[in-house]
Short mmCIF file of C-alpha atoms in Angstrom, two decimals:
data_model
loop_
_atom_site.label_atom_id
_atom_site.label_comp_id
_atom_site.label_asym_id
_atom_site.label_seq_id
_atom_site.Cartn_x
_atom_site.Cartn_y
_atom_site.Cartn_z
CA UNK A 1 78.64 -50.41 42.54
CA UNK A 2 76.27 -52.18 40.10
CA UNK A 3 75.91 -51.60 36.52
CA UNK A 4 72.15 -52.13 34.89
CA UNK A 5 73.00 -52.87 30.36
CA UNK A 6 70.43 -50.95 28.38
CA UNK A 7 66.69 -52.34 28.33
CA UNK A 8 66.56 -52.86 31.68
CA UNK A 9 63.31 -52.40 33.14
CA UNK A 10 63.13 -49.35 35.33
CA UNK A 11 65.21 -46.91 33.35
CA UNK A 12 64.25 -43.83 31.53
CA UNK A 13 63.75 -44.41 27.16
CA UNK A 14 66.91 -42.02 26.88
CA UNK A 15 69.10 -43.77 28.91
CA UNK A 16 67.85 -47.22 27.43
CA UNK A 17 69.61 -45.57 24.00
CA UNK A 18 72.68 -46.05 23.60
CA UNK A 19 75.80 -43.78 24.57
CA UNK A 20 76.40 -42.76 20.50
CA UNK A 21 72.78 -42.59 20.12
CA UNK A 22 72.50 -40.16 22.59
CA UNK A 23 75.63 -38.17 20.72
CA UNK A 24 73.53 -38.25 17.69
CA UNK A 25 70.20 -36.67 19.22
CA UNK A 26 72.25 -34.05 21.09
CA UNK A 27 73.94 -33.27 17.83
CA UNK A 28 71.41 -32.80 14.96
CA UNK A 29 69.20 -31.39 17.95
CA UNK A 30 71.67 -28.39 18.46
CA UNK A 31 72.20 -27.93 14.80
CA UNK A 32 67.99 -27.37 14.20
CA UNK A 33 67.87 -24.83 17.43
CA UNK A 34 71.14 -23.18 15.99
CA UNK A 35 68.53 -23.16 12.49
CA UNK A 36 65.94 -21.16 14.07
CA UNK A 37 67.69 -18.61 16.14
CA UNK A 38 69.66 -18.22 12.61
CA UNK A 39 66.21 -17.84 10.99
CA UNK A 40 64.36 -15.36 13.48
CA UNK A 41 67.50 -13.18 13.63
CA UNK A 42 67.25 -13.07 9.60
CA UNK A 43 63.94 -11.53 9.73
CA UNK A 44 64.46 -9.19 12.53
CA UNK A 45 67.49 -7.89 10.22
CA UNK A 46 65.25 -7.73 7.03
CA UNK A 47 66.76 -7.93 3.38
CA UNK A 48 70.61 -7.31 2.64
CA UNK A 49 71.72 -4.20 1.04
CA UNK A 50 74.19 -4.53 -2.12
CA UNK A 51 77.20 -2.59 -1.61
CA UNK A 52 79.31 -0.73 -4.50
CA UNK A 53 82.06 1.75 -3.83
CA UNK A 54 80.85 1.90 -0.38
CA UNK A 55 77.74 3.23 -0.80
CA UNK A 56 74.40 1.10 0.10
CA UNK A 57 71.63 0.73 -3.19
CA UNK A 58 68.01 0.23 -2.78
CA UNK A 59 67.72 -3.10 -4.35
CA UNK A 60 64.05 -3.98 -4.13
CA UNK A 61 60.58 -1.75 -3.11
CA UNK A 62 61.03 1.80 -2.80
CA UNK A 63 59.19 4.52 -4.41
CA UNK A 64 59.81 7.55 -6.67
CA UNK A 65 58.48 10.07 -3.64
CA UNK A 66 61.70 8.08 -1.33
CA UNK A 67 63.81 9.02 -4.31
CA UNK A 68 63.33 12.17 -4.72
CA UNK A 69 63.14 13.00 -1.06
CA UNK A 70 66.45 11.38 -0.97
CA UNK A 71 67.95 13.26 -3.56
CA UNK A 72 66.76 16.59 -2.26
CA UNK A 73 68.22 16.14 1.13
CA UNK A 74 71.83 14.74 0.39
CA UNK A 75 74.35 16.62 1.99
CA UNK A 76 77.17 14.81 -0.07
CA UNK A 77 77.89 13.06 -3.50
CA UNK A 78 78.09 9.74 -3.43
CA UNK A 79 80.14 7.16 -5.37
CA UNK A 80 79.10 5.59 -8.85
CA UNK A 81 76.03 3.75 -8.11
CA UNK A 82 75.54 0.21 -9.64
CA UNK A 83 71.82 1.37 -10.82
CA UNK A 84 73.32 4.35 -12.98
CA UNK A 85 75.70 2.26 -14.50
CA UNK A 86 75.59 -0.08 -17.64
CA UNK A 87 76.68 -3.96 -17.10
CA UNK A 88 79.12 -3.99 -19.61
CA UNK A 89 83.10 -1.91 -19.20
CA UNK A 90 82.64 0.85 -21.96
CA UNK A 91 86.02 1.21 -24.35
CA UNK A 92 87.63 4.02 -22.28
CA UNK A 93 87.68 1.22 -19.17
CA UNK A 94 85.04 2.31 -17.14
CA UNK A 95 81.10 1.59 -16.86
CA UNK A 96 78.88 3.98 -19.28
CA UNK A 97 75.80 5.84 -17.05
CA UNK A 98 72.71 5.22 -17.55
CA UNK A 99 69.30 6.47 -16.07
CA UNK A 100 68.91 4.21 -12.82
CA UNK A 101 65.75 2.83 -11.01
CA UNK A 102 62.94 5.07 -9.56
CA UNK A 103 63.46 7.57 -12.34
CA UNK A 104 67.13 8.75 -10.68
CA UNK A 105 69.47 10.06 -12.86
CA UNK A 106 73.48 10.83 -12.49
CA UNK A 107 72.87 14.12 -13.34
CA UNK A 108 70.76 14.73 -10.00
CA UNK A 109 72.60 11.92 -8.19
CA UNK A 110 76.25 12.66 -8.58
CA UNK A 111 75.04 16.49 -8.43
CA UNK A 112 76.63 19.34 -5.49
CA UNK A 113 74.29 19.28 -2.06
CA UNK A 114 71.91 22.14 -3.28
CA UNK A 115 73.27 25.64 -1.88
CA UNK A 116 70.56 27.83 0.47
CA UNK A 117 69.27 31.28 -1.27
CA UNK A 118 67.94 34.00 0.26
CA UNK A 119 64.63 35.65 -1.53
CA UNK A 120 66.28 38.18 -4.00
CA UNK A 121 69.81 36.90 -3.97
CA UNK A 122 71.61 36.72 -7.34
CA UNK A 123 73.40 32.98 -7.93
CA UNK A 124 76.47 32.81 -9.75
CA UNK A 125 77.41 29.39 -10.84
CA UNK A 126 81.06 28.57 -12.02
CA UNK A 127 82.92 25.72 -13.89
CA UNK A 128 86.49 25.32 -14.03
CA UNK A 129 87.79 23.53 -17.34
CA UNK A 130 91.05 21.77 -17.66
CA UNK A 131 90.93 19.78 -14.26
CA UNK A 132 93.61 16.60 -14.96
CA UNK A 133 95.37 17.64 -17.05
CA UNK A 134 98.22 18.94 -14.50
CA UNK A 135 97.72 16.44 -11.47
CA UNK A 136 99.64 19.23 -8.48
CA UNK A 137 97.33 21.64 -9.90
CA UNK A 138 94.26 19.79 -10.00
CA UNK A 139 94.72 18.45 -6.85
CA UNK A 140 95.34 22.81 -5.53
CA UNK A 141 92.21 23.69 -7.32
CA UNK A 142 90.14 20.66 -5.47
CA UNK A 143 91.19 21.48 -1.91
CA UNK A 144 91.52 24.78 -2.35
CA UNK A 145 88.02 25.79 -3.77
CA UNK A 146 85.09 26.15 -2.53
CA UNK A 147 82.10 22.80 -2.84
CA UNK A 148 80.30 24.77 -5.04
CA UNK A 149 82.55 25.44 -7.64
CA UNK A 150 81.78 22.93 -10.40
CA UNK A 151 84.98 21.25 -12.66
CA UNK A 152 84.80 19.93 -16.09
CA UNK A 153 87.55 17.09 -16.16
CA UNK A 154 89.57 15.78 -19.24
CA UNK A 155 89.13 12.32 -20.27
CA UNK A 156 92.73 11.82 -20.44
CA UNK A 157 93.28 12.53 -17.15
CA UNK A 158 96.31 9.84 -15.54
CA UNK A 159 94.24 8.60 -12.21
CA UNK A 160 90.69 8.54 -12.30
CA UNK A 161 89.09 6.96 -9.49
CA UNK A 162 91.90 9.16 -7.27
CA UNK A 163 90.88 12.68 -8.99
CA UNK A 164 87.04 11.94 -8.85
CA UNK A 165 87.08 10.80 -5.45
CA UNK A 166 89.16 13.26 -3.84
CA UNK A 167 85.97 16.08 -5.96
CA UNK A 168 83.66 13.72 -4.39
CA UNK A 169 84.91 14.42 -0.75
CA UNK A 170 85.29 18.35 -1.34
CA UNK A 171 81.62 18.16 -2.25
CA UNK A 172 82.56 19.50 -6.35
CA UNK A 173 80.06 18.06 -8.76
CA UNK A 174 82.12 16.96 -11.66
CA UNK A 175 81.55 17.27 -15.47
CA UNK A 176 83.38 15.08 -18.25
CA UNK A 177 85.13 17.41 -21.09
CA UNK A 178 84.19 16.23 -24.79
CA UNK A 179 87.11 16.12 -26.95
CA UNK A 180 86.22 18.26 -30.37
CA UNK A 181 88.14 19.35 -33.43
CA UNK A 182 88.15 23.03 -34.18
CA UNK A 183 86.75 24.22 -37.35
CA UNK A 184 88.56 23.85 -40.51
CA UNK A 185 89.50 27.01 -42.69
CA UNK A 186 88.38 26.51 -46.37
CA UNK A 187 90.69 23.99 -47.94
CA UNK A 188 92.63 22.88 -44.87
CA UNK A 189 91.94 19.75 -42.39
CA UNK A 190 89.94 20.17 -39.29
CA UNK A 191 92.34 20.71 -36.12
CA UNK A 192 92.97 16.96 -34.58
CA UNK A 193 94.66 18.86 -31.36
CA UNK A 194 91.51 17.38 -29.16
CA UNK A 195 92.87 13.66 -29.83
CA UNK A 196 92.35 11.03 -31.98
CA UNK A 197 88.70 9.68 -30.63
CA UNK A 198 87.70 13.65 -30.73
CA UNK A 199 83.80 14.23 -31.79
CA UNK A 200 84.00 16.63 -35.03
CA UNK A 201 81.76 17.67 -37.87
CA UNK A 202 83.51 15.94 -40.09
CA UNK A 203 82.39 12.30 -38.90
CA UNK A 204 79.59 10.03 -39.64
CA UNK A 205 76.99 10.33 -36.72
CA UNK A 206 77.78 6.84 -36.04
CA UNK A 207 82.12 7.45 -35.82
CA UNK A 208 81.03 10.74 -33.42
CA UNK A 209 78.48 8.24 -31.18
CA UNK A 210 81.96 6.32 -30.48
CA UNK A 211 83.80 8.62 -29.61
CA UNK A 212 80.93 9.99 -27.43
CA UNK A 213 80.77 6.54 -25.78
CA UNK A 214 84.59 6.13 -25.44
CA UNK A 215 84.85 9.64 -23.92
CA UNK A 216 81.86 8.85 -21.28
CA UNK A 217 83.71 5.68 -20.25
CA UNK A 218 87.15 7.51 -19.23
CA UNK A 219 85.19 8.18 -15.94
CA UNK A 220 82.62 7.39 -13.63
CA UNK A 221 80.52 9.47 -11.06
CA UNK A 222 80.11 12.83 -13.08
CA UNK A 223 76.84 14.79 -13.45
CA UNK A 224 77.42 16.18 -16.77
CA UNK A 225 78.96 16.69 -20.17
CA UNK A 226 80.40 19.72 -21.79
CA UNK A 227 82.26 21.29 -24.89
CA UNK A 228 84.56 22.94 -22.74
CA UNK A 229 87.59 21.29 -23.21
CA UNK A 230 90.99 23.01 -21.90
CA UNK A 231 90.07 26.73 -23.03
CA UNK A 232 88.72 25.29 -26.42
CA UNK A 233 84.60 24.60 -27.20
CA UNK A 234 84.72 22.65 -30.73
CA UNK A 235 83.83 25.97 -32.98
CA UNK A 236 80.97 25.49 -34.79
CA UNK A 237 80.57 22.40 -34.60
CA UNK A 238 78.57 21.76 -31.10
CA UNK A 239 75.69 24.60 -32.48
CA UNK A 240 75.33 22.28 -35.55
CA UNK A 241 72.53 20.33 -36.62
CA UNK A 242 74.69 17.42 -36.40
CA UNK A 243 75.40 17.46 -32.90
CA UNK A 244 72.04 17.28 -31.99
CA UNK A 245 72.08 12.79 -31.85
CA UNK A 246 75.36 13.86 -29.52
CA UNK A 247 72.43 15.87 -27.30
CA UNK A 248 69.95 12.82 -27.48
CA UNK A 249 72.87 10.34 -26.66
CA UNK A 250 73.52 12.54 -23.53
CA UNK A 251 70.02 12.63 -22.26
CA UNK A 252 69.24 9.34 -22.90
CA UNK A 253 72.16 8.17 -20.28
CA UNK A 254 70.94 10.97 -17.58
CA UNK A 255 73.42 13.55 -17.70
CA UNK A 256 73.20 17.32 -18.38
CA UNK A 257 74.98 19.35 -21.05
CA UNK A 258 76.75 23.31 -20.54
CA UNK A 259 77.22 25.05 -23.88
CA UNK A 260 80.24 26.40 -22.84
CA UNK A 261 80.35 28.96 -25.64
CA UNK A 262 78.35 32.44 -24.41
CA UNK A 263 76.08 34.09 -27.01
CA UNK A 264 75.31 30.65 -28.98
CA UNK A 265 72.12 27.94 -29.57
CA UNK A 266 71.86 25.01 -28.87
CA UNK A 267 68.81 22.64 -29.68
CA UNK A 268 68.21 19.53 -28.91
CA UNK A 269 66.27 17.58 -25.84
CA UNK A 270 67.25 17.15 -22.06
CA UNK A 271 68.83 19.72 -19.64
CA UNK A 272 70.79 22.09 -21.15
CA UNK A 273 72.51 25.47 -20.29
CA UNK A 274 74.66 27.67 -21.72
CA UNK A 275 77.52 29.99 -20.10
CA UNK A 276 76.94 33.81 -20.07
CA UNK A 277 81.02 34.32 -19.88
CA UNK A 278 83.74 32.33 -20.59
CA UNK A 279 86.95 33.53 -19.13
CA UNK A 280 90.32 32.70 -20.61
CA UNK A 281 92.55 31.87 -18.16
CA UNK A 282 95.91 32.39 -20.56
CA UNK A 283 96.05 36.05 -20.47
CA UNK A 284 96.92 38.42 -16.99
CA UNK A 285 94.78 38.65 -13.47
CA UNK A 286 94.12 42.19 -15.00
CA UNK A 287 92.06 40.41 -18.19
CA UNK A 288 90.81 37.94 -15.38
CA UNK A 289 89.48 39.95 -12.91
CA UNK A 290 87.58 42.21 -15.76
CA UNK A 291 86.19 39.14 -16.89
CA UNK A 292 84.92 37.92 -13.76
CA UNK A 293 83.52 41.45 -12.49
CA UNK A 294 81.64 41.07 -15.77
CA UNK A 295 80.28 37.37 -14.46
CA UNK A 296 79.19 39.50 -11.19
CA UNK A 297 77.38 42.14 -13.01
CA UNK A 298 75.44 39.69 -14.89
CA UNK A 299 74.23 37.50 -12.36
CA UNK A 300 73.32 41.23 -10.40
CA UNK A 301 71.55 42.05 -13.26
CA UNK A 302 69.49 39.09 -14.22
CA UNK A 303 69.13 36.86 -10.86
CA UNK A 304 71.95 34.27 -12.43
CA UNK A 305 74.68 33.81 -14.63
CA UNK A 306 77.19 30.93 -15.55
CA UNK A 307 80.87 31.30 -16.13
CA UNK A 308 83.43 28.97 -17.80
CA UNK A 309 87.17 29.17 -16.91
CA UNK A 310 89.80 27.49 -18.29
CA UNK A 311 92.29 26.20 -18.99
CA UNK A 312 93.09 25.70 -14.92
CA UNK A 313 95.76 27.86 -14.94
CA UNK A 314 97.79 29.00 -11.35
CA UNK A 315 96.68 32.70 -11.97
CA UNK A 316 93.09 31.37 -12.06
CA UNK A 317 93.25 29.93 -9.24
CA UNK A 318 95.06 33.01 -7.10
CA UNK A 319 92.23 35.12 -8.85
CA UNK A 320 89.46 33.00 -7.34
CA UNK A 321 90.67 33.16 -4.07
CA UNK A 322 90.28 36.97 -4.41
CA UNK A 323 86.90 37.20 -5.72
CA UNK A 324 84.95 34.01 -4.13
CA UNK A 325 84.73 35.48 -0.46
CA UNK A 326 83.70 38.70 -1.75
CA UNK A 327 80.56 37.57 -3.52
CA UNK A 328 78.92 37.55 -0.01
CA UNK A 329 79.29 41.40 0.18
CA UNK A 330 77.78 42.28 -3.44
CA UNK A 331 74.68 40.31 -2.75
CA UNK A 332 75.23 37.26 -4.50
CA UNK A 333 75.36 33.54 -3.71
CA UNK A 334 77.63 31.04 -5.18
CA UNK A 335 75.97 27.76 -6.77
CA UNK A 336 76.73 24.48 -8.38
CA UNK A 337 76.25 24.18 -11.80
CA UNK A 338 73.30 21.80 -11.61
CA UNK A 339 71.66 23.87 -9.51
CA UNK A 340 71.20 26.62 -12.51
CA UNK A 341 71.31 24.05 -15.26
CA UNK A 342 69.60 20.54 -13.59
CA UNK A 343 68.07 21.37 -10.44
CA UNK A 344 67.17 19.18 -7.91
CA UNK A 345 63.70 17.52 -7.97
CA UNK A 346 61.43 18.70 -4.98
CA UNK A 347 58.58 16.70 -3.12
CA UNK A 348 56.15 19.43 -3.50
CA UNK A 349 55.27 20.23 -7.44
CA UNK A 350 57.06 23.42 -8.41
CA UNK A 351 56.14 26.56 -10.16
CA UNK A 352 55.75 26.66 -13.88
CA UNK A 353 58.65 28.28 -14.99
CA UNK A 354 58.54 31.98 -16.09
CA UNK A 355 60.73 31.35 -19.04
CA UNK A 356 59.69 30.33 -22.46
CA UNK A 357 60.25 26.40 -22.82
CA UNK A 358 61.25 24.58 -25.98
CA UNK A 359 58.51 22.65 -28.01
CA UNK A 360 61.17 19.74 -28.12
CA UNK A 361 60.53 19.41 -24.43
CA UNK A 362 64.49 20.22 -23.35
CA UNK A 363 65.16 22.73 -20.14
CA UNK A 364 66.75 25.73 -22.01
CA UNK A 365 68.54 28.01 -19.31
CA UNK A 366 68.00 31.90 -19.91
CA UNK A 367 69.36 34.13 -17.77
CA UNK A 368 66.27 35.82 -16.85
CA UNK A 369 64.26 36.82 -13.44
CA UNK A 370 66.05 40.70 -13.44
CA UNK A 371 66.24 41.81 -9.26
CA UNK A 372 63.83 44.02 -8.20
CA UNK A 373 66.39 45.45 -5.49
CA UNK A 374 69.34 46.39 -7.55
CA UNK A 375 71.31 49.00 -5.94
CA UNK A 376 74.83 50.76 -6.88
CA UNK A 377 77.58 49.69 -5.52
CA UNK A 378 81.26 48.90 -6.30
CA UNK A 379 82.87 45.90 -6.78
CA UNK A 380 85.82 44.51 -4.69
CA UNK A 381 88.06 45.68 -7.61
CA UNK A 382 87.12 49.03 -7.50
CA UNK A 383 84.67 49.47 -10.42
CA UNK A 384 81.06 49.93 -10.27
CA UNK A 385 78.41 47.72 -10.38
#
């Protein structure tokens, strides 16, 4: 066998190189093909998606027509979205909301999948107060309740992320509860029952700002704010001139507002709506089921109509169960809250309202659009309708 050393005549240019020469090529010559495949899969994959709480977010192009499609045709409520959030942890531990890119909003975002309606159906929206406060009973009224059923949740509830997850995968749109203190008699100090960071009539603008913004940042994921606050609405103080920076503060940050107090004003900008009963849960399922045949009349009456219960009480919940399947059978449809209050942005423009609007621009919700088709008939308590 004969051996030829490299630069003899007669062999090939790669075998003239030598053996770690060779090495070399084959390496650095893998690592550029390796380079290319890398890049063409890259483009065939397009651009990442950032991921918070498990949900994907549109980080770049879009349009406000993709947005809203998206928004009308959501069969689910997603986690807090990075775009809806501030960049900074508020004082109560959590991110503040804010209005997102592409004009969304947490109070359509984080909002119940909208609910069918038949032509001529009454809707009959309801929000439990109180939710967190008693974690086995929170948890009861969760599972045990129907998606649309809205809940207005304490800020001092124990586990957040647990609670507003677990309302998230039951399909309940959530609201966050603003601490108030009662009215004062003459002479004696305003009622400080609601906690120390409670909004109240008595503070600065600035102090009740704070304790707006420390309230807002006990949670994250919620589509709304209201005075109902564990069978208690603030007195006089949320129809006040003063609470109407509390009203700007709101809309600014994309969220709605329920007036949980029936019978009462309340200006200032944004979405706004205000309950037609509130029904207090610490008296007997007698008192209860009055209350809520009255919620059923109403909504037969006018078309819609918004009830408030709390606090979440056990007899609330076993009176619910009653009533709930039998709206079916008196021709009305149960809704979220947003639905009546916020609805949903469509891709085709909607009708002008038929209600009178405010000439500071804000969505006032009157009970209004009487049925055509209202017939007789008796409730499933016995009493007529």
């Amino acid at each position: 066998m004969s051996s030829t050393a490299p630069g003899t005549p007669g062999l090939s240019l790669w075998h003239q190189i030598p053996a770690s020469g060779r090495n070399f090529v084959r390496f650095w010559g893998g690592c550029t093909a390796l380079a290319g495949l890398l890049s063409v899969t890259l483009q065939v994959m397009g651009p990442p998606h950032a991921v918070v709480s498990g949900q994907d977010i549109d980080v770049g192009g879009g349009s406000d027509a993709a947005a809203i499609a998206a928004l009308a045709n959501k069969t689910d409520i997603p986690a807090p979205q990075a775009d809806l959030l501030d960049s900074e942890t508020g004082p109560g531990g959590f991110a503040l909301p804010k209005r997102g890119t592409h004009g969304r909003m947490a109070r359509q975002v984080y909002a119940a999948p909208v609910v069918p309606v038949p032509a001529g159906i009454a809707q009959v929206a309801l929000l439990i107060d109180g939710v967190g406060q008693s974690d086995a009973l929170s948890d009861e009224a969760i599972d045990s309740l129907p998606g649309p059923v809205s809940l207005a949740v304490s800020p001092y509830v124990s586990d957040a992320d647990s609670l507003m997850e677990r309302a998230r995968t039951h399909k309940h749109e959530t609201l966050i509860s603003l601490p108030m203190q009662g009215s004062a008699a003459q002479g004696a100090p305003a009622s400080t029952d609601a906690g120390p960071n409670a909004l109240g009539a008595a503070l600065s603008e600035q102090k009740n700002i704070d304790n707006l913004n420390w309230t807002l940042s006990h949670l994250a994921g919620y589509a709304g704010v209201t005075n109902a606050f564990s069978g208690q609405n603030g007195g006089d103080y949320p129809h006040s001139p003063a609470f109407k920076p509390v009203l700007s503060a709101i809309d600014q940050r994309g969220l709605f507002y329920l007036n949980a107090t029936p019978a009462t004003a309340v200006d200032g900008p944004g979405a706004i709506g205000t309950a037609d009963v509130a029904i207090n849960t610490d008296t007997d399922i007698v008192n209860i089921d009055i209350q809520l045949l009255k919620l059923q009349q109403m909504a037969r009456k006018n078309g819609r109509a918004i009830g408030v219960m709390g606090p979440l009480r056990p007899v609330a919940l076993a009176c619910l169960r009653a009533w709930i399947p039998h709206l079916k059978d008196v021709g009305i449809t149960l809704v979220p809250l947003s639905m009546l209050v916020a609805p949903q942005p469509t891709a085709a423009p909607a009708a002008a309202p038929s209600g009178p609007t405010a000439a500071n621009g804000a969505m006032h919700v009157h009970v209004s659009n009487p049925r055509t088709n209202n017939q007789n008939s008796q409730s499933p308590f016995g009493f007529p309708q």
